[in-house]
Short mmCIF file of C-alpha atoms in Angstrom, two decimals:
data_model
loop_
_atom_site.label_atom_id
_atom_site.label_comp_id
_atom_site.label_asym_id
_atom_site.label_seq_id
_atom_site.Cartn_x
_atom_site.Cartn_y
_atom_site.Cartn_z
CA MET A 62 0.10 -7.54 29.43
CA ALA A 63 2.37 -9.24 26.11
CA ASN A 64 5.17 -7.21 27.26
CA ILE A 65 6.94 -10.76 26.39
CA THR A 66 9.52 -12.67 23.90
CA ILE A 67 7.43 -15.84 22.57
CA SER A 68 9.70 -19.01 21.35
CA PRO A 69 8.36 -22.72 21.63
CA THR A 70 9.96 -25.52 21.06
CA ASN A 71 7.34 -27.82 20.54
CA PRO A 72 6.41 -27.53 16.66
CA HIS A 73 2.52 -28.30 17.55
CA GLU A 74 3.26 -24.98 19.67
CA ARG A 75 4.69 -23.22 17.69
CA ILE A 76 1.87 -23.98 15.42
CA LEU A 77 -0.62 -22.91 16.70
CA SER A 78 1.48 -20.06 18.20
CA ALA A 79 1.40 -18.80 15.28
CA LYS A 80 -1.94 -18.31 14.09
CA ARG A 81 -2.60 -17.04 17.23
CA ILE A 82 -0.11 -14.11 16.64
CA SER A 83 -1.13 -14.03 12.57
CA ARG A 84 -4.67 -13.40 14.03
CA ILE A 85 -3.39 -10.27 16.01
CA VAL A 86 -1.96 -9.13 13.44
CA PHE A 87 -4.56 -8.99 10.93
CA ILE A 88 -6.50 -7.13 12.89
CA GLY A 89 -4.60 -4.51 14.26
CA LEU A 90 -3.58 -3.91 10.62
CA LEU A 91 -7.43 -3.83 9.46
CA LEU A 92 -7.71 -1.34 12.55
CA ASP A 93 -4.61 0.59 11.12
CA ILE A 94 -5.78 0.35 7.30
CA LEU A 95 -9.34 1.15 7.72
CA SER A 96 -7.76 4.69 9.95
CA PHE A 97 -5.68 5.27 7.06
CA THR A 98 -7.78 5.24 4.12
CA ILE A 99 -10.70 7.26 5.76
CA ILE A 100 -8.44 10.36 4.36
CA LEU A 101 -8.46 9.03 1.09
CA PRO A 102 -11.51 10.44 -0.28
CA LEU A 103 -11.90 13.82 1.47
CA LEU A 104 -7.75 14.59 0.51
CA PRO A 105 -9.21 17.13 -2.27
CA ARG A 106 -12.60 17.75 -0.32
CA SER A 107 -10.26 18.35 2.68
CA LEU A 108 -8.00 21.57 0.13
CA GLU A 109 -10.76 22.75 -1.40
CA ALA A 110 -12.04 24.27 2.29
CA TYR A 111 -8.58 25.50 3.20
CA LYS A 112 -8.80 27.36 -0.07
CA ALA A 113 -11.25 29.34 0.40
CA ARG A 114 -10.09 29.69 3.18
CA GLU A 115 -6.21 31.23 2.84
CA GLY A 116 -6.31 30.10 -0.76
CA SER A 117 -6.52 33.75 -2.77
CA ASP A 118 -4.32 33.99 -0.50
CA PRO A 119 -0.68 34.26 -2.17
CA THR A 120 1.37 34.49 0.86
CA THR A 121 0.47 31.43 2.28
CA LEU A 122 1.97 28.71 1.61
CA LEU A 123 -1.30 26.72 -0.24
CA GLY A 124 -1.47 29.96 -2.03
CA SER A 125 1.65 29.78 -3.29
CA ALA A 126 1.43 25.76 -4.69
CA LEU A 127 -1.55 26.62 -6.14
CA TYR A 128 -0.08 29.15 -8.67
CA TRP A 129 2.87 27.11 -9.18
CA VAL A 130 0.56 24.47 -9.85
CA SER A 131 -1.72 26.50 -12.39
CA VAL A 132 1.12 27.08 -13.81
CA LEU A 133 2.67 23.74 -14.24
CA ARG A 134 -0.79 22.91 -15.55
CA GLU A 135 -0.61 25.79 -18.34
CA TYR A 136 2.70 24.54 -19.55
CA ILE A 137 1.33 20.84 -19.94
CA LEU A 138 -1.86 21.87 -21.31
CA LYS A 139 -0.46 23.46 -23.96
CA HIS A 140 2.49 20.26 -25.10
CA SER A 141 -0.58 18.26 -24.91
CA SER A 142 -2.61 15.60 -26.88
CA PRO A 143 -5.44 17.01 -28.85
CA HIS A 144 -6.41 13.51 -27.43
CA SER A 145 -6.39 14.21 -23.37
CA PRO A 146 -6.60 17.75 -22.10
CA GLY A 147 -10.47 17.78 -21.15
CA PHE A 148 -9.55 17.15 -17.06
CA LEU A 149 -6.61 19.98 -17.71
CA GLN A 150 -8.96 22.19 -19.15
CA GLN A 151 -10.76 22.38 -15.30
CA GLY A 152 -8.55 25.47 -14.55
CA PRO A 153 -8.26 25.81 -10.66
CA ARG A 154 -10.19 22.37 -10.02
CA ALA A 155 -7.24 20.51 -12.18
CA ASP A 156 -4.76 22.80 -9.70
CA MET A 157 -6.97 21.00 -6.47
CA VAL A 158 -5.86 17.11 -8.03
CA LEU A 159 -2.72 18.07 -8.93
CA LEU A 160 -1.40 18.90 -5.60
CA GLY A 161 -3.21 16.20 -3.76
CA GLY A 162 -0.74 14.04 -6.09
CA LEU A 163 1.69 15.84 -4.95
CA ILE A 164 1.24 15.28 -1.82
CA GLY A 165 0.95 11.36 -2.03
CA SER A 166 3.83 11.88 -3.56
CA LEU A 167 5.44 13.50 -0.59
CA TYR A 168 3.90 11.11 2.13
CA SER A 169 5.81 7.93 -0.30
CA LEU A 170 8.85 9.51 -0.58
CA LEU A 171 8.38 10.11 3.34
CA GLN A 172 7.96 6.33 3.05
CA CYS A 173 10.87 5.34 1.13
CA LEU A 174 13.64 7.45 3.60
CA VAL A 175 12.06 5.59 7.22
CA ALA A 176 11.35 2.58 6.14
CA PRO A 177 14.84 0.37 5.61
CA VAL A 178 15.27 2.54 9.59
CA ILE A 179 12.22 1.32 10.94
CA GLY A 180 13.84 -2.39 9.82
CA ARG A 181 17.21 -1.49 11.41
CA VAL A 182 15.77 -0.64 14.28
CA ALA A 183 12.59 -3.70 14.64
CA ASP A 184 15.72 -5.69 14.59
CA LYS A 185 17.49 -4.24 17.09
CA ILE A 186 14.82 -3.08 19.37
CA GLY A 187 12.53 -6.02 18.57
CA ARG A 188 8.57 -4.95 16.43
CA ARG A 189 6.80 -4.80 19.38
CA ARG A 190 8.75 -1.56 20.64
CA THR A 191 8.74 -0.53 17.26
CA LEU A 192 5.31 -0.13 16.49
CA MET A 193 4.24 1.07 19.32
CA VAL A 194 6.54 3.93 18.24
CA CYS A 195 4.74 3.71 14.98
CA MET A 196 1.51 3.42 16.74
CA ALA A 197 3.02 6.83 18.84
CA GLY A 198 3.35 8.69 15.64
CA ASN A 199 0.02 7.63 13.87
CA ILE A 200 -1.63 8.86 16.01
CA ALA A 201 0.48 12.05 16.94
CA TRP A 202 -0.51 13.00 13.37
CA THR A 203 -4.26 12.22 13.38
CA VAL A 204 -4.23 14.68 15.94
CA VAL A 205 -2.52 17.66 14.42
CA TRP A 206 -5.37 16.46 11.70
CA VAL A 207 -8.53 16.97 13.73
CA PHE A 208 -7.18 20.73 14.75
CA ALA A 209 -5.65 21.21 11.17
CA GLY A 210 -7.26 24.47 10.94
CA SER A 211 -4.84 26.17 8.41
CA PHE A 212 -2.93 24.19 5.55
CA GLU A 213 0.22 24.39 7.03
CA THR A 214 -0.71 22.50 9.76
CA PHE A 215 -2.81 20.04 7.66
CA LEU A 216 0.41 19.44 5.89
CA VAL A 217 3.20 18.82 9.16
CA ALA A 218 0.13 16.18 9.75
CA ARG A 219 0.92 14.35 6.18
CA ILE A 220 4.81 14.69 6.96
CA ILE A 221 4.17 13.32 10.53
CA ALA A 222 2.07 10.50 8.96
CA GLY A 223 4.33 10.26 6.52
CA LEU A 224 7.60 9.37 8.65
CA SER A 225 5.55 7.29 11.60
CA GLU A 226 3.63 4.77 9.01
CA GLY A 227 5.11 1.55 9.80
CA ASN A 228 2.41 -1.41 10.76
CA VAL A 229 2.04 -3.06 7.46
CA GLN A 230 6.20 -3.22 7.33
CA LEU A 231 5.87 -4.25 10.27
CA SER A 232 3.08 -6.58 9.98
CA ASN A 233 4.79 -8.18 7.16
CA THR A 234 8.59 -8.99 9.36
CA ILE A 235 6.40 -10.21 12.46
CA ILE A 236 4.26 -12.93 10.30
CA ALA A 237 7.70 -13.64 8.92
CA ASP A 238 9.31 -14.03 12.74
CA VAL A 239 6.31 -16.59 14.01
CA THR A 240 5.94 -18.19 10.47
CA ASP A 241 8.17 -21.21 8.36
CA PRO A 242 9.23 -21.29 4.98
CA GLN A 243 5.88 -24.04 4.19
CA THR A 244 3.73 -21.96 5.91
CA ARG A 245 5.00 -18.01 5.14
CA SER A 246 2.74 -17.03 2.29
CA HIS A 247 -0.25 -18.76 4.01
CA GLY A 248 0.39 -15.47 6.79
CA MET A 249 1.12 -12.92 4.78
CA ALA A 250 -1.71 -13.46 2.34
CA LEU A 251 -3.31 -11.88 5.27
CA VAL A 252 -1.99 -8.77 4.75
CA GLY A 253 -3.42 -8.77 1.47
CA ILE A 254 -6.94 -9.54 2.94
CA ALA A 255 -6.71 -7.00 5.50
CA PHE A 256 -5.50 -4.17 2.93
CA ALA A 257 -8.34 -5.39 0.60
CA ILE A 258 -10.99 -4.77 2.85
CA GLY A 259 -9.52 -2.05 4.29
CA PHE A 260 -9.17 0.21 1.29
CA THR A 261 -13.35 -1.38 0.70
CA LEU A 262 -14.44 -0.09 3.52
CA GLY A 263 -12.64 3.06 4.29
CA PRO A 264 -12.91 5.42 1.78
CA SER A 265 -16.92 5.06 2.55
CA ILE A 266 -16.71 5.32 6.34
CA GLY A 267 -14.76 8.73 5.96
CA ALA A 268 -17.03 10.06 3.39
CA TYR A 269 -19.72 8.59 6.02
CA PHE A 270 -18.23 10.60 9.11
CA ALA A 271 -17.69 13.95 6.92
CA GLN A 272 -21.02 14.58 6.57
CA LEU A 273 -21.57 14.97 10.30
CA ASN A 274 -21.48 18.21 12.36
CA PRO A 275 -18.61 18.26 14.65
CA ASP A 276 -20.87 19.95 17.26
CA LEU A 277 -23.12 16.72 17.78
CA LEU A 278 -19.72 15.81 20.18
CA LEU A 279 -19.52 19.85 21.32
CA SER A 280 -22.11 21.62 23.48
CA GLY A 281 -22.38 24.94 23.08
CA GLY A 282 -21.46 25.30 19.49
CA SER A 283 -16.96 25.07 21.00
CA THR A 284 -15.37 26.44 17.86
CA VAL A 285 -12.99 24.23 18.68
CA PHE A 286 -13.23 21.55 15.74
CA GLU A 287 -14.77 24.32 12.84
CA TYR A 288 -10.91 24.60 12.37
CA ALA A 289 -10.43 21.18 10.36
CA PRO A 290 -12.22 19.94 7.74
CA PHE A 291 -13.99 17.08 8.17
CA ALA A 292 -13.16 16.94 11.47
CA MET A 293 -15.08 14.04 12.37
CA ALA A 294 -13.79 11.92 9.89
CA ALA A 295 -10.50 12.56 12.21
CA LEU A 296 -11.77 12.01 15.03
CA PHE A 297 -13.21 8.59 14.25
CA SER A 298 -9.70 7.94 12.49
CA LEU A 299 -7.99 8.54 15.22
CA VAL A 300 -10.65 6.43 18.13
CA LEU A 301 -10.15 3.32 15.73
CA LEU A 302 -6.05 4.44 15.79
CA ILE A 303 -6.97 4.16 20.26
CA VAL A 304 -8.22 1.26 19.53
CA GLU A 305 -5.69 -0.77 17.92
CA CYS A 306 -2.83 0.96 19.99
CA VAL A 307 -4.07 -0.39 22.49
CA TYR A 308 -5.01 -3.85 21.55
CA LEU A 309 -1.90 -4.60 20.30
CA PHE A 310 -0.36 -3.43 23.08
CA VAL A 311 -2.22 -6.00 25.47
CA ARG A 312 -1.88 -9.18 22.75
CA LEU A 313 0.99 -9.19 20.41
CA PRO A 314 4.00 -10.48 22.21
CA GLU A 315 7.64 -9.78 20.93
CA THR A 316 8.77 -12.12 18.39
CA LEU A 317 11.97 -10.40 17.33
CA HIS A 318 13.73 -13.70 18.43
CA TYR A 319 11.15 -16.45 17.81
CA ALA A 320 12.38 -17.74 14.27
CA SER A 321 15.89 -18.32 15.89
CA ARG A 322 15.17 -19.27 19.56
CA ALA A 323 12.61 -22.10 17.66
CA THR A 324 16.02 -23.64 14.87
CA ASN A 325 17.91 -23.31 18.28
CA THR A 326 18.39 -27.75 17.89
CA ASN A 327 20.02 -26.84 14.59
CA GLY A 328 21.95 -23.88 14.51
CA SER A 329 25.00 -25.20 12.13
CA LYS A 330 22.84 -25.24 9.35
CA ALA A 331 21.26 -22.14 9.98
CA LYS A 332 25.01 -20.19 10.17
CA GLU A 333 25.42 -22.92 6.41
CA ALA A 334 22.71 -21.33 5.17
CA SER A 335 23.76 -17.69 5.58
CA LYS A 336 27.05 -18.53 3.68
CA SER A 337 25.44 -18.41 0.25
CA THR A 338 24.11 -14.98 1.27
CA PRO A 339 21.72 -14.10 -1.92
CA VAL A 340 21.95 -10.07 -1.72
CA ALA A 341 22.48 -9.70 -5.06
CA LEU A 342 18.39 -11.79 -5.05
CA LEU A 343 17.75 -9.54 -3.01
CA ARG A 344 19.01 -6.23 -4.91
CA ARG A 345 16.82 -7.65 -8.04
CA LEU A 346 13.36 -7.96 -6.07
CA ASN A 347 14.00 -4.60 -4.86
CA TYR A 348 15.15 -2.98 -8.51
CA LEU A 349 11.91 -5.72 -9.84
CA HIS A 350 9.54 -4.27 -7.20
CA PHE A 351 10.22 -0.49 -7.79
CA ALA A 352 10.27 -0.79 -11.18
CA TYR A 353 6.21 -2.76 -11.11
CA LEU A 354 4.97 -0.01 -7.96
CA PHE A 355 6.75 2.41 -10.90
CA PHE A 356 3.63 2.14 -13.60
CA PHE A 357 1.24 -0.12 -11.74
CA SER A 358 0.68 3.17 -8.82
CA GLY A 359 0.89 5.57 -12.47
CA MET A 360 -1.17 4.03 -14.32
CA GLU A 361 -3.75 3.62 -11.02
CA TYR A 362 -3.69 7.65 -9.76
CA THR A 363 -4.65 8.71 -13.65
CA LEU A 364 -7.38 6.48 -13.52
CA THR A 365 -9.64 8.73 -12.15
CA PHE A 366 -8.72 10.91 -15.03
CA LEU A 367 -9.95 8.79 -17.60
CA THR A 368 -12.96 7.62 -16.22
CA HIS A 369 -13.95 11.66 -15.75
CA ASP A 370 -13.01 12.46 -18.97
CA LYS A 371 -13.86 9.84 -21.35
CA PHE A 372 -17.15 8.34 -19.03
CA GLY A 373 -18.14 11.66 -17.31
CA PHE A 374 -18.62 9.75 -14.28
CA THR A 375 -19.43 11.71 -11.21
CA ASN A 376 -17.76 10.33 -7.59
CA ALA A 377 -20.33 8.04 -6.86
CA GLN A 378 -19.61 5.64 -10.41
CA GLN A 379 -16.12 6.66 -9.47
CA GLY A 380 -16.15 5.03 -5.96
CA LYS A 381 -18.66 2.23 -7.40
CA LEU A 382 -15.80 1.36 -9.65
CA LEU A 383 -13.21 1.95 -6.91
CA GLY A 384 -15.43 -0.56 -4.57
CA PHE A 385 -15.86 -3.25 -7.46
CA VAL A 386 -11.87 -3.39 -7.52
CA GLY A 387 -11.30 -3.66 -4.04
CA ILE A 388 -14.25 -6.87 -2.84
CA THR A 389 -12.60 -8.57 -6.42
CA SER A 390 -9.44 -8.12 -5.14
CA THR A 391 -10.58 -9.01 -1.23
CA LEU A 392 -12.29 -12.54 -3.32
CA ILE A 393 -9.61 -13.20 -4.70
CA GLN A 394 -7.52 -13.20 -1.58
CA GLY A 395 -9.46 -15.71 0.36
CA GLY A 396 -10.55 -17.71 -2.25
CA TYR A 397 -7.79 -18.17 -4.50
CA VAL A 398 -4.97 -16.68 -3.11
CA ARG A 399 -4.60 -18.54 -0.07
CA ARG A 400 -5.93 -21.75 -1.08
CA ILE A 401 -3.26 -21.96 -3.31
CA LYS A 402 -0.09 -20.94 -0.49
CA SER A 403 -2.63 -23.25 1.29
CA LYS A 404 -0.98 -26.14 -0.16
CA PRO A 405 2.29 -27.77 0.99
CA SER A 406 2.51 -29.52 -2.64
CA LYS A 407 2.79 -25.72 -4.44
CA ARG A 408 6.41 -25.44 -3.68
CA THR A 409 6.68 -22.03 -6.35
CA ARG A 410 3.98 -20.54 -5.82
CA ASP A 411 4.62 -17.38 -4.71
CA LYS A 412 6.79 -17.15 -7.46
CA SER A 413 4.32 -18.63 -9.97
CA LEU A 414 1.57 -15.92 -7.95
CA VAL A 415 3.23 -13.22 -8.84
CA SER A 416 3.54 -13.98 -12.21
CA GLN A 417 -0.09 -14.28 -12.99
CA GLY A 418 -0.50 -11.24 -10.55
CA MET A 419 1.55 -8.81 -13.37
CA VAL A 420 0.37 -10.47 -16.32
CA GLY A 421 -2.93 -9.80 -15.03
CA CYS A 422 -2.28 -5.93 -14.11
CA ALA A 423 -0.30 -5.97 -18.03
CA PHE A 424 -4.41 -7.61 -19.29
CA GLY A 425 -5.76 -5.30 -17.59
CA LEU A 426 -3.38 -2.04 -18.62
CA PHE A 427 -4.26 -4.14 -22.13
CA SER A 428 -7.56 -3.59 -21.55
CA ILE A 429 -7.87 -0.10 -20.47
CA ALA A 430 -6.01 0.84 -23.46
CA PHE A 431 -8.42 -0.61 -25.75
CA CYS A 432 -11.57 0.35 -24.70
CA CYS A 433 -9.89 4.29 -24.32
CA LEU A 434 -9.53 3.28 -28.41
CA LYS A 435 -13.13 2.10 -28.89
CA ILE A 436 -13.65 5.39 -27.23
CA GLU A 437 -12.23 7.22 -30.05
CA ALA A 438 -14.16 4.74 -32.59
CA ASN A 439 -17.82 6.13 -30.53
CA ASP A 440 -18.18 2.48 -29.81
CA ALA A 441 -20.41 2.32 -27.27
CA ASN A 442 -19.47 -1.17 -25.50
CA ALA A 443 -16.57 1.05 -24.92
CA GLU A 444 -16.74 0.55 -20.62
CA TRP A 445 -16.49 -2.46 -20.96
CA TRP A 446 -13.55 -2.81 -21.97
CA LEU A 447 -12.35 -0.67 -18.51
CA TRP A 448 -14.39 -3.67 -16.55
CA CYS A 449 -12.64 -5.81 -17.87
CA GLY A 450 -9.32 -4.12 -17.00
CA ALA A 451 -10.42 -3.14 -13.44
CA ILE A 452 -10.58 -7.59 -12.78
CA GLY A 453 -6.87 -7.73 -13.91
CA LEU A 454 -5.82 -4.90 -11.72
CA ALA A 455 -7.75 -7.00 -8.53
CA LEU A 456 -5.93 -10.10 -9.18
CA ALA A 457 -2.94 -7.45 -9.74
CA SER A 458 -4.21 -6.48 -5.96
CA ALA A 459 -4.80 -9.34 -4.71
CA THR A 460 -0.82 -11.15 -5.79
CA VAL A 461 1.50 -9.04 -6.80
CA VAL A 462 3.05 -7.06 -3.62
CA ASN A 463 1.76 -9.44 -0.31
CA CYS A 464 3.47 -12.48 -2.15
CA LEU A 465 6.68 -9.91 -3.49
CA ASN A 466 7.34 -9.49 0.41
CA SER A 467 7.53 -13.50 1.31
CA LEU A 468 9.98 -14.14 -1.58
CA VAL A 469 12.01 -11.37 0.28
CA SER A 470 11.91 -12.92 3.96
CA LEU A 471 12.61 -16.50 2.47
CA VAL A 472 15.32 -15.41 1.05
CA ALA A 473 16.12 -12.98 4.19
CA ASN A 474 15.88 -15.85 6.10
CA ARG A 475 18.70 -18.01 3.92
CA SER A 476 20.53 -14.91 4.02
CA GLY A 477 21.56 -13.95 8.13
CA GLY A 478 19.08 -16.72 9.98
CA GLY A 479 15.71 -14.57 9.58
CA SER A 480 18.21 -11.71 12.09
CA ASP A 481 18.01 -9.42 9.34
CA ILE A 482 14.10 -9.46 8.43
CA GLY A 483 13.43 -6.36 9.46
CA ARG A 484 15.56 -4.61 7.34
CA ARG A 485 15.58 -6.88 4.72
CA LEU A 486 11.92 -5.40 4.21
CA GLY A 487 12.31 -2.28 5.06
CA ASP A 488 14.92 -1.93 2.55
CA PHE A 489 12.57 -3.65 -0.18
CA ARG A 490 9.23 -1.27 1.24
CA SER A 491 11.80 1.55 0.34
CA ALA A 492 11.86 0.92 -3.11
CA GLY A 493 8.43 0.88 -3.72
CA GLN A 494 8.07 3.24 -2.03
CA ILE A 495 9.91 5.24 -4.69
CA GLY A 496 8.36 3.81 -7.37
CA ARG A 497 4.64 5.02 -5.59
CA ALA A 498 6.18 8.85 -5.38
CA LEU A 499 7.87 8.85 -8.99
CA GLY A 500 4.99 6.74 -10.32
CA PRO A 501 2.37 9.28 -10.23
CA MET A 502 4.04 12.32 -11.61
CA PHE A 503 5.49 10.19 -14.96
CA ALA A 504 2.08 8.43 -16.14
CA CYS A 505 0.40 11.94 -15.51
CA SER A 506 2.93 13.10 -17.87
CA VAL A 507 2.57 10.97 -20.36
CA TYR A 508 -1.36 10.41 -20.39
CA TRP A 509 -1.72 14.80 -20.65
CA LEU A 510 1.00 14.65 -23.00
CA SER A 511 0.62 11.39 -25.33
CA GLY A 512 -3.04 10.63 -24.51
CA ALA A 513 -5.16 7.90 -22.73
CA ALA A 514 -4.68 5.05 -25.38
CA THR A 515 -0.50 5.44 -25.13
CA CYS A 516 -0.20 5.95 -21.48
CA TYR A 517 -2.21 2.62 -20.79
CA MET A 518 -0.20 0.94 -23.62
CA ALA A 519 2.92 1.73 -22.66
CA GLY A 520 2.22 1.27 -18.98
CA ALA A 521 1.33 -2.54 -20.73
CA ALA A 522 4.21 -3.00 -22.33
CA ALA A 523 6.00 -2.08 -18.98
CA VAL A 524 4.77 -4.32 -16.92
CA SER A 525 4.68 -6.82 -19.53
CA LEU A 526 8.29 -6.74 -19.74
CA ILE A 527 9.33 -6.70 -16.09
CA ALA A 528 7.00 -10.05 -15.60
CA LEU A 529 9.40 -11.72 -18.28
CA LEU A 530 12.29 -10.56 -16.79
CA PHE A 531 10.90 -11.88 -13.22
CA ILE A 532 10.03 -15.62 -14.63
CA ALA A 533 13.41 -15.34 -16.05
CA THR A 534 16.16 -13.96 -13.22
CA VAL A 535 14.23 -14.33 -9.95
CA PRO A 536 14.26 -18.84 -8.87
CA ALA A 537 12.22 -20.79 -7.83
CA TYR A 538 11.61 -21.34 -4.23
CA ASN A 539 12.41 -24.86 -4.41
CA ALA A 540 15.52 -23.39 -6.50
CA THR A 541 16.60 -21.04 -4.35
CA ILE A 542 16.16 -21.37 0.04
CA ASP A 543 15.04 -25.01 0.18
CA SER A 544 17.62 -25.14 2.49
CA SER A 545 14.95 -24.81 5.27
CA ASN A 546 13.07 -28.55 5.18
CA ASP A 547 16.06 -29.81 6.38
CA ILE A 548 15.77 -27.72 9.21
CA LYS A 549 12.45 -28.32 9.62
CA LYS A 550 12.11 -32.60 9.83
CA SER A 551 15.34 -31.88 12.47
CA GLU A 552 13.34 -30.69 14.47
#
């Protein structure tokens, strides 16, 4: 088992060790994201199943929640634009989607609260121990999901999930531990690839297992699983998490002191670098991360409303569009981002890729807004602009967040010699999760009150402004963290 701390001092050994650990992290994270995304296509249907059991009873939590959501929907419908109320007029179905969005926002809000704690704990007791605690929480919430016979139990499961999910954050931290500034962003790209693959395959896997009868595993018609809608999907998610936990427990070493021991031969330079702590830059990156995800996640959430309202997409067509975004993002990650990041001559690669991703996002949102205008003009070619917009969103998904994570870890290296990377990445993730929690509510309000074209045009303008602020206020890599080169040369 890998219950040890490794920190090879030989440069060649460090490179081989870093590649091995990055590969372990990638496999573990891929299993985690597959497990996480299984529930995504099942959430609305799960809520419908709970509603069939208890939704008509106003004394239950679900019945009360649906009542207040319907009040909110009626208010929005009353004040909405004449171009946008199609979805809201579906009544109870719209209520279920709105409630699902609120549950998603609750998850992001809990992540915002717990991410800084996970980062600080990882800096104190180690990455591996913290990851094992998070895995225990992930397994616990999935077990509760399997046996969730009521909406209240299901909600408890989602709360546990929001408080325990730290795998993505810790994966970034571990990769930051074992890579140097020249290979950091190349390693971080693995996280983006895992996300793209997971979000492409996970929902399809969830939809497949949702069709299976739980009695296939239970002889005698046991009633244990019938209380949990789509229990087979939940059970498969649990299996993936158990496999991931065992794999990481056996293969993943502790990396907390990996970087500090590797650079121990030149500790004076690390101390000298730490004197120029770029706290202002880290704070600026946090603000930009929040602002970007506030608009990106909001526009992304309303995309399903748009395709339903304007094109009448079925669930299969929705899956086709999202799958296209996921596959395109994977190809961009593997065929472009990692190639750019692997070139040592590209000294400003992280800033350049983030800028490209934000511009791509703005282009995608402008294309979708133009699509809405074309629909209002009864243009038969309007759908082509939707797919152009999907390409822009895929570019943004492949570049922005994982490259920002790389930038934050590099700045943290300079600020404290790598000793507080967990805390810095935790604060950074927390800022982004606030945006993910609030963005969908804001975007839905604009969408329903002012119309789809106004919503996406405003989102595109906002992302364009954020891109300009990022380019103007965030220094390039070689202008900010180049002191790490001196350390590398002296080894």
